[in-house]
């Protein structure tokens, strides 16, 4: 076997040993996979929160500009009624 062949065998052996050590070590490849999964979950949550923020921005704009939207919000969230109106609360069994 030539010197180049021996060097190749040693390099492959070292690479294999390092790969096994990385897989077996809790701070190695398994940690990388766990962190990668966490990043994916955080990106999904970030997207969801961005969508919620945009919906809230649109609602704020509607409440500032549209009196009907403001009246709807006050009636739904605070239970306000106009003078002379009757409110019927219907509940299903």
GROMACS .gro file of N, CA, C and O in nm:
model
  372
    1UNK      N    1   0.085  -0.117   0.000
    1UNK     CA    2   0.000   0.000   0.000
    1UNK      C    3   0.090   0.123   0.000
    1UNK      O    4   0.185   0.132   0.075
    2UNK      N    5   0.052   0.220  -0.078
    2UNK     CA    6   0.134   0.341  -0.091
    2UNK      C    7   0.108   0.435   0.025
    2UNK      O    8   0.011   0.418   0.102
    3UNK      N    9   0.191   0.537   0.036
    3UNK     CA   10   0.176   0.636   0.144
    3UNK      C   11   0.045   0.712   0.128
    3UNK      O   12  -0.023   0.743   0.227
    4UNK      N   13   0.008   0.736   0.004
    4UNK     CA   14  -0.117   0.806  -0.022
    4UNK      C   15  -0.237   0.720   0.021
    4UNK      O   16  -0.333   0.771   0.077
    5UNK      N   17  -0.232   0.591  -0.005
    5UNK     CA   18  -0.339   0.500   0.035
    5UNK      C   19  -0.351   0.491   0.186
    5UNK      O   20  -0.461   0.488   0.241
    6UNK      N   21  -0.234   0.485   0.254
    6UNK     CA   22  -0.235   0.480   0.400
    6UNK      C   23  -0.294   0.609   0.458
    6UNK      O   24  -0.372   0.606   0.554
    7UNK      N   25  -0.257   0.721   0.400
    7UNK     CA   26  -0.308   0.850   0.445
    7UNK      C   27  -0.460   0.857   0.425
    7UNK      O   28  -0.533   0.908   0.512
    8UNK      N   29  -0.508   0.805   0.315
    8UNK     CA   30  -0.651   0.803   0.286
    8UNK      C   31  -0.726   0.717   0.388
    8UNK      O   32  -0.831   0.755   0.439
    9UNK      N   33  -0.671   0.601   0.422
    9UNK     CA   34  -0.733   0.512   0.520
    9UNK      C   35  -0.737   0.580   0.657
    9UNK      O   36  -0.840   0.575   0.727
   10UNK      N   37  -0.629   0.645   0.696
   10UNK     CA   38  -0.625   0.715   0.824
   10UNK      C   39  -0.727   0.829   0.825
   10UNK      O   40  -0.801   0.849   0.922
   11UNK      N   41  -0.734   0.905   0.715
   11UNK     CA   42  -0.829   1.018   0.707
   11UNK      C   43  -0.974   0.969   0.716
   11UNK      O   44  -1.057   1.028   0.787
   12UNK      N   45  -1.004   0.859   0.648
   12UNK     CA   46  -1.140   0.803   0.653
   12UNK      C   47  -1.169   0.753   0.795
   12UNK      O   48  -1.280   0.772   0.847
   13UNK      N   49  -1.071   0.691   0.858
   13UNK     CA   50  -1.090   0.642   0.995
   13UNK      C   51  -1.114   0.756   1.093
   13UNK      O   52  -1.202   0.748   1.179
   14UNK      N   53  -1.036   0.862   1.080
   14UNK     CA   54  -1.054   0.978   1.169
   14UNK      C   55  -1.191   1.042   1.145
   14UNK      O   56  -1.261   1.077   1.239
   15UNK      N   57  -1.229   1.056   1.019
   15UNK     CA   58  -1.359   1.114   0.986
   15UNK      C   59  -1.472   1.028   1.043
   15UNK      O   60  -1.570   1.080   1.098
   16UNK      N   61  -1.461   0.900   1.032
   16UNK     CA   62  -1.562   0.809   1.087
   16UNK      C   63  -1.570   0.819   1.238
   16UNK      O   64  -1.679   0.822   1.296
   17UNK      N   65  -1.453   0.823   1.302
   17UNK     CA   66  -1.450   0.834   1.448
   17UNK      C   67  -1.513   0.966   1.495
   17UNK      O   68  -1.590   0.969   1.591
   18UNK      N   69  -1.482   1.074   1.426
   18UNK     CA   70  -1.540   1.204   1.462
   18UNK      C   71  -1.691   1.206   1.439
   18UNK      O   72  -1.766   1.264   1.517
   19UNK      N   73  -1.735   1.142   1.333
   19UNK     CA   74  -1.879   1.134   1.305
   19UNK      C   75  -1.951   1.057   1.415
   19UNK      O   76  -2.057   1.099   1.464
   20UNK      N   77  -1.897   0.943   1.454
   20UNK     CA   78  -1.956   0.864   1.562
   20UNK      C   79  -1.956   0.941   1.694
   20UNK      O   80  -2.055   0.937   1.769
   21UNK      N   81  -1.848   1.011   1.721
   21UNK     CA   82  -1.839   1.090   1.844
   21UNK      C   83  -1.944   1.201   1.844
   21UNK      O   84  -2.009   1.227   1.944
   22UNK      N   85  -1.963   1.264   1.728
   22UNK     CA   86  -2.062   1.371   1.717
   22UNK      C   87  -2.204   1.319   1.737
   22UNK      O   88  -2.286   1.382   1.803
   23UNK      N   89  -2.234   1.204   1.682
   23UNK     CA   90  -2.367   1.145   1.698
   23UNK      C   91  -2.390   1.100   1.842
   23UNK      O   92  -2.499   1.116   1.897
   24UNK      N   93  -2.288   1.046   1.904
   24UNK     CA   94  -2.302   0.993   2.040
   24UNK      C   95  -2.303   1.104   2.145
   24UNK      O   96  -2.365   1.089   2.250
   25UNK      N   97  -2.237   1.213   2.119
   25UNK     CA   98  -2.226   1.322   2.216
   25UNK      C   99  -2.357   1.402   2.221
   25UNK      O  100  -2.412   1.441   2.119
   26UNK      N  101  -2.407   1.429   2.341
   26UNK     CA  102  -2.533   1.503   2.358
   26UNK      C  103  -2.521   1.647   2.308
   26UNK      O  104  -2.620   1.710   2.275
   27UNK      N  105  -2.400   1.699   2.305
   27UNK     CA  106  -2.380   1.836   2.259
   27UNK      C  107  -2.340   1.841   2.112
   27UNK      O  108  -2.305   1.945   2.060
   28UNK      N  109  -2.347   1.731   2.045
   28UNK     CA  110  -2.305   1.724   1.906
   28UNK      C  111  -2.422   1.729   1.810
   28UNK      O  112  -2.506   1.818   1.814
   29UNK      N  113  -2.430   1.631   1.726
   29UNK     CA  114  -2.527   1.627   1.616
   29UNK      C  115  -2.670   1.621   1.667
   29UNK      O  116  -2.759   1.685   1.612
   30UNK      N  117  -2.695   1.548   1.776
   30UNK     CA  118  -2.831   1.541   1.831
   30UNK      C  119  -2.878   1.677   1.878
   30UNK      O  120  -2.993   1.715   1.859
   31UNK      N  121  -2.788   1.752   1.939
   31UNK     CA  122  -2.822   1.889   1.983
   31UNK      C  123  -2.852   1.976   1.863
   31UNK      O  124  -2.945   2.057   1.865
   32UNK      N  125  -2.775   1.962   1.759
   32UNK     CA  126  -2.798   2.038   1.636
   32UNK      C  127  -2.938   2.009   1.581
   32UNK      O  128  -3.012   2.101   1.546
   33UNK      N  129  -2.976   1.882   1.576
   33UNK     CA  130  -3.109   1.847   1.525
   33UNK      C  131  -3.219   1.903   1.615
   33UNK      O  132  -3.321   1.953   1.566
   34UNK      N  133  -3.198   1.897   1.745
   34UNK     CA  134  -3.296   1.952   1.839
   34UNK      C  135  -3.311   2.102   1.821
   34UNK      O  136  -3.422   2.155   1.818
   35UNK      N  137  -3.200   2.171   1.808
   35UNK     CA  138  -3.204   2.316   1.790
   35UNK      C  139  -3.267   2.353   1.655
   35UNK      O  140  -3.340   2.451   1.645
   36UNK      N  141  -3.240   2.272   1.554
   36UNK     CA  142  -3.299   2.298   1.422
   36UNK      C  143  -3.451   2.285   1.430
   36UNK      O  144  -3.525   2.364   1.371
   37UNK      N  145  -3.499   2.185   1.504
   37UNK     CA  146  -3.643   2.166   1.522
   37UNK      C  147  -3.703   2.284   1.599
   37UNK      O  148  -3.810   2.333   1.566
   38UNK      N  149  -3.632   2.330   1.701
   38UNK     CA  150  -3.678   2.446   1.779
   38UNK      C  151  -3.688   2.570   1.691
   38UNK      O  152  -3.783   2.648   1.703
   39UNK      N  153  -3.589   2.590   1.606
   39UNK     CA  154  -3.591   2.706   1.516
   39UNK      C  155  -3.713   2.699   1.424
   39UNK      O  156  -3.780   2.800   1.402
   40UNK      N  157  -3.744   2.582   1.373
   40UNK     CA  158  -3.861   2.567   1.287
   40UNK      C  159  -3.990   2.602   1.360
   40UNK      O  160  -4.076   2.673   1.307
   41UNK      N  161  -4.003   2.556   1.484
   41UNK     CA  162  -4.122   2.586   1.564
   41UNK      C  163  -4.132   2.736   1.593
   41UNK      O  164  -4.240   2.795   1.586
   42UNK      N  165  -4.018   2.799   1.622
   42UNK     CA  166  -4.017   2.942   1.650
   42UNK      C  167  -4.051   3.023   1.525
   42UNK      O  168  -4.118   3.126   1.534
   43UNK      N  169  -4.006   2.978   1.410
   43UNK     CA  170  -4.039   3.048   1.286
   43UNK      C  171  -4.189   3.040   1.258
   43UNK      O  172  -4.249   3.139   1.214
   44UNK      N  173  -4.250   2.925   1.284
   44UNK     CA  174  -4.395   2.912   1.266
   44UNK      C  175  -4.469   3.004   1.363
   44UNK      O  176  -4.566   3.070   1.325
   45UNK      N  177  -4.425   3.008   1.486
   45UNK     CA  178  -4.489   3.096   1.586
   45UNK      C  179  -4.472   3.242   1.547
   45UNK      O  180  -4.565   3.321   1.560
   46UNK      N  181  -4.357   3.277   1.496
   46UNK     CA  182  -4.330   3.413   1.453
   46UNK      C  183  -4.424   3.452   1.338
   46UNK      O  184  -4.479   3.562   1.337
   47UNK      N  185  -4.443   3.361   1.245
   47UNK     CA  186  -4.534   3.386   1.133
   47UNK      C  187  -4.677   3.407   1.183
   47UNK      O  188  -4.746   3.499   1.140
   48UNK      N  189  -4.718   3.321   1.275
   48UNK     CA  190  -4.853   3.332   1.331
   48UNK      C  191  -4.871   3.465   1.404
   48UNK      O  192  -4.974   3.532   1.388
   49UNK      N  193  -4.773   3.504   1.482
   49UNK     CA  194  -4.782   3.631   1.555
   49UNK      C  195  -4.781   3.750   1.460
   49UNK      O  196  -4.850   3.850   1.484
   50UNK      N  197  -4.705   3.742   1.353
   50UNK     CA  198  -4.705   3.849   1.253
   50UNK      C  199  -4.842   3.865   1.189
   50UNK      O  200  -4.889   3.977   1.168
   51UNK      N  201  -4.908   3.753   1.160
   51UNK     CA  202  -5.043   3.759   1.103
   51UNK      C  203  -5.141   3.819   1.203
   51UNK      O  204  -5.226   3.900   1.166
   52UNK      N  205  -5.128   3.781   1.330
   52UNK     CA  206  -5.216   3.839   1.433
   52UNK      C  207  -5.192   3.989   1.447
   52UNK      O  208  -5.287   4.066   1.462
   53UNK      N  209  -5.066   4.030   1.442
   53UNK     CA  210  -5.033   4.172   1.451
   53UNK      C  211  -5.096   4.250   1.335
   53UNK      O  212  -5.149   4.359   1.356
   54UNK      N  213  -5.088   4.195   1.217
   54UNK     CA  214  -5.146   4.262   1.100
   54UNK      C  215  -5.297   4.274   1.115
   54UNK      O  216  -5.355   4.380   1.084
   55UNK      N  217  -5.363   4.169   1.163
   55UNK     CA  218  -5.508   4.176   1.184
   55UNK      C  219  -5.543   4.282   1.288
   55UNK      O  220  -5.641   4.357   1.271
   56UNK      N  221  -5.464   4.292   1.393
   56UNK     CA  222  -5.488   4.393   1.495
   56UNK      C  223  -5.464   4.534   1.442
   56UNK      O  224  -5.537   4.627   1.476
   57UNK      N  225  -5.361   4.550   1.357
   57UNK     CA  226  -5.337   4.681   1.295
   57UNK      C  227  -5.456   4.724   1.210
   57UNK      O  228  -5.497   4.840   1.212
   58UNK      N  229  -5.511   4.629   1.135
   58UNK     CA  230  -5.627   4.659   1.052
   58UNK      C  231  -5.747   4.695   1.138
   58UNK      O  232  -5.823   4.787   1.105
   59UNK      N  233  -5.766   4.625   1.249
   59UNK     CA  234  -5.877   4.657   1.338
   59UNK      C  235  -5.859   4.794   1.401
   59UNK      O  236  -5.955   4.871   1.412
   60UNK      N  237  -5.738   4.828   1.439
   60UNK     CA  238  -5.710   4.960   1.496
   60UNK      C  239  -5.742   5.068   1.395
   60UNK      O  240  -5.807   5.169   1.427
   61UNK      N  241  -5.699   5.048   1.271
   61UNK     CA  242  -5.726   5.146   1.166
   61UNK      C  243  -5.876   5.161   1.144
   61UNK      O  244  -5.927   5.274   1.129
   62UNK      N  245  -5.949   5.050   1.145
   62UNK     CA  246  -6.094   5.056   1.126
   62UNK      C  247  -6.161   5.129   1.242
   62UNK      O  248  -6.253   5.209   1.221
   63UNK      N  249  -6.115   5.103   1.365
   63UNK     CA  250  -6.174   5.169   1.481
   63UNK      C  251  -6.147   5.320   1.481
   63UNK      O  252  -6.228   5.398   1.529
   64UNK      N  253  -6.034   5.362   1.425
   64UNK     CA  254  -6.001   5.504   1.419
   64UNK      C  255  -6.079   5.577   1.310
   64UNK      O  256  -6.110   5.694   1.325
   65UNK      N  257  -6.109   5.508   1.200
   65UNK     CA  258  -6.168   5.574   1.083
   65UNK      C  259  -6.316   5.548   1.065
   65UNK      O  260  -6.387   5.633   1.012
   66UNK      N  261  -6.366   5.433   1.105
   66UNK     CA  262  -6.503   5.393   1.075
   66UNK      C  263  -6.589   5.394   1.201
   66UNK      O  264  -6.571   5.311   1.290
   67UNK      N  265  -6.684   5.488   1.210
   67UNK     CA  266  -6.771   5.492   1.329
   67UNK      C  267  -6.853   5.364   1.347
   67UNK      O  268  -6.880   5.323   1.460
   68UNK      N  269  -6.891   5.299   1.238
   68UNK     CA  270  -6.968   5.175   1.250
   68UNK      C  271  -6.884   5.065   1.315
   68UNK      O  272  -6.935   4.986   1.395
   69UNK      N  273  -6.757   5.059   1.281
   69UNK     CA  274  -6.668   4.959   1.342
   69UNK      C  275  -6.650   4.988   1.490
   69UNK      O  276  -6.647   4.896   1.573
   70UNK      N  277  -6.639   5.115   1.525
   70UNK     CA  278  -6.624   5.153   1.665
   70UNK      C  279  -6.751   5.116   1.743
   70UNK      O  280  -6.743   5.060   1.853
   71UNK      N  281  -6.868   5.143   1.685
   71UNK     CA  282  -6.994   5.109   1.751
   71UNK      C  283  -7.006   4.958   1.770
   71UNK      O  284  -7.046   4.909   1.876
   72UNK      N  285  -6.971   4.882   1.667
   72UNK     CA  286  -6.976   4.736   1.676
   72UNK      C  287  -6.887   4.685   1.789
   72UNK      O  288  -6.927   4.602   1.870
   73UNK      N  289  -6.764   4.738   1.797
   73UNK     CA  290  -6.671   4.694   1.901
   73UNK      C  291  -6.723   4.728   2.040
   73UNK      O  292  -6.715   4.646   2.133
   74UNK      N  293  -6.778   4.847   2.057
   74UNK     CA  294  -6.829   4.888   2.187
   74UNK      C  295  -6.946   4.800   2.227
   74UNK      O  296  -6.958   4.758   2.342
   75UNK      N  297  -7.034   4.771   2.132
   75UNK     CA  298  -7.150   4.688   2.163
   75UNK      C  299  -7.108   4.544   2.197
   75UNK      O  300  -7.156   4.485   2.294
   76UNK      N  301  -7.018   4.487   2.117
   76UNK     CA  302  -6.978   4.347   2.137
   76UNK      C  303  -6.893   4.328   2.262
   76UNK      O  304  -6.913   4.235   2.340
   77UNK      N  305  -6.795   4.415   2.280
   77UNK     CA  306  -6.698   4.393   2.386
   77UNK      C  307  -6.740   4.453   2.520
   77UNK      O  308  -6.704   4.401   2.625
   78UNK      N  309  -6.814   4.563   2.515
   78UNK     CA  310  -6.852   4.628   2.640
   78UNK      C  311  -7.000   4.613   2.673
   78UNK      O  312  -7.043   4.651   2.781
   79UNK      N  313  -7.079   4.562   2.579
   79UNK     CA  314  -7.220   4.537   2.604
   79UNK      C  315  -7.305   4.663   2.606
   79UNK      O  316  -7.412   4.664   2.668
   80UNK      N  317  -7.259   4.770   2.542
   80UNK     CA  318  -7.337   4.894   2.541
   80UNK      C  319  -7.460   4.880   2.452
   80UNK      O  320  -7.458   4.811   2.352
   81UNK      N  321  -7.566   4.952   2.490
   81UNK     CA  322  -7.688   4.959   2.409
   81UNK      C  323  -7.729   5.106   2.398
   81UNK      O  324  -7.698   5.188   2.484
   82UNK      N  325  -7.801   5.137   2.292
   82UNK     CA  326  -7.851   5.273   2.273
   82UNK      C  327  -7.974   5.293   2.362
   82UNK      O  328  -8.045   5.196   2.395
   83UNK      N  329  -8.000   5.415   2.399
   83UNK     CA  330  -8.120   5.442   2.480
   83UNK      C  331  -8.245   5.397   2.403
   83UNK      O  332  -8.259   5.422   2.285
   84UNK      N  333  -8.332   5.328   2.473
   84UNK     CA  334  -8.455   5.280   2.413
   84UNK      C  335  -8.446   5.142   2.350
   84UNK      O  336  -8.547   5.085   2.309
   85UNK      N  337  -8.328   5.086   2.339
   85UNK     CA  338  -8.312   4.952   2.281
   85UNK      C  339  -8.338   4.846   2.388
   85UNK      O  340  -8.311   4.868   2.506
   86UNK      N  341  -8.390   4.734   2.344
   86UNK     CA  342  -8.408   4.621   2.433
   86UNK      C  343  -8.308   4.513   2.393
   86UNK      O  344  -8.286   4.488   2.275
   87UNK      N  345  -8.250   4.449   2.491
   87UNK     CA  346  -8.151   4.345   2.465
   87UNK      C  347  -8.208   4.212   2.513
   87UNK      O  348  -8.255   4.199   2.626
   88UNK      N  349  -8.208   4.115   2.425
   88UNK     CA  350  -8.252   3.980   2.458
   88UNK      C  351  -8.132   3.888   2.453
   88UNK      O  352  -8.066   3.881   2.350
   89UNK      N  353  -8.102   3.821   2.561
   89UNK     CA  354  -7.994   3.723   2.564
   89UNK      C  355  -8.055   3.585   2.546
   89UNK      O  356  -8.131   3.538   2.630
   90UNK      N  357  -8.020   3.520   2.437
   90UNK     CA  358  -8.072   3.388   2.408
   90UNK      C  359  -7.960   3.285   2.428
   90UNK      O  360  -7.850   3.301   2.375
   91UNK      N  361  -7.991   3.184   2.503
   91UNK     CA  362  -7.892   3.078   2.526
   91UNK      C  363  -7.952   2.945   2.487
   91UNK      O  364  -8.068   2.918   2.513
   92UNK      N  365  -7.873   2.864   2.422
   92UNK     CA  366  -7.922   2.732   2.384
   92UNK      C  367  -7.887   2.632   2.495
   92UNK      O  368  -7.786   2.646   2.563
   93UNK      N  369  -7.970   2.530   2.513
   93UNK     CA  370  -7.945   2.434   2.623
   93UNK      C  371  -7.825   2.346   2.597
   93UNK      O  372  -7.769   2.321   2.506
   0.00000   0.00000   0.00000
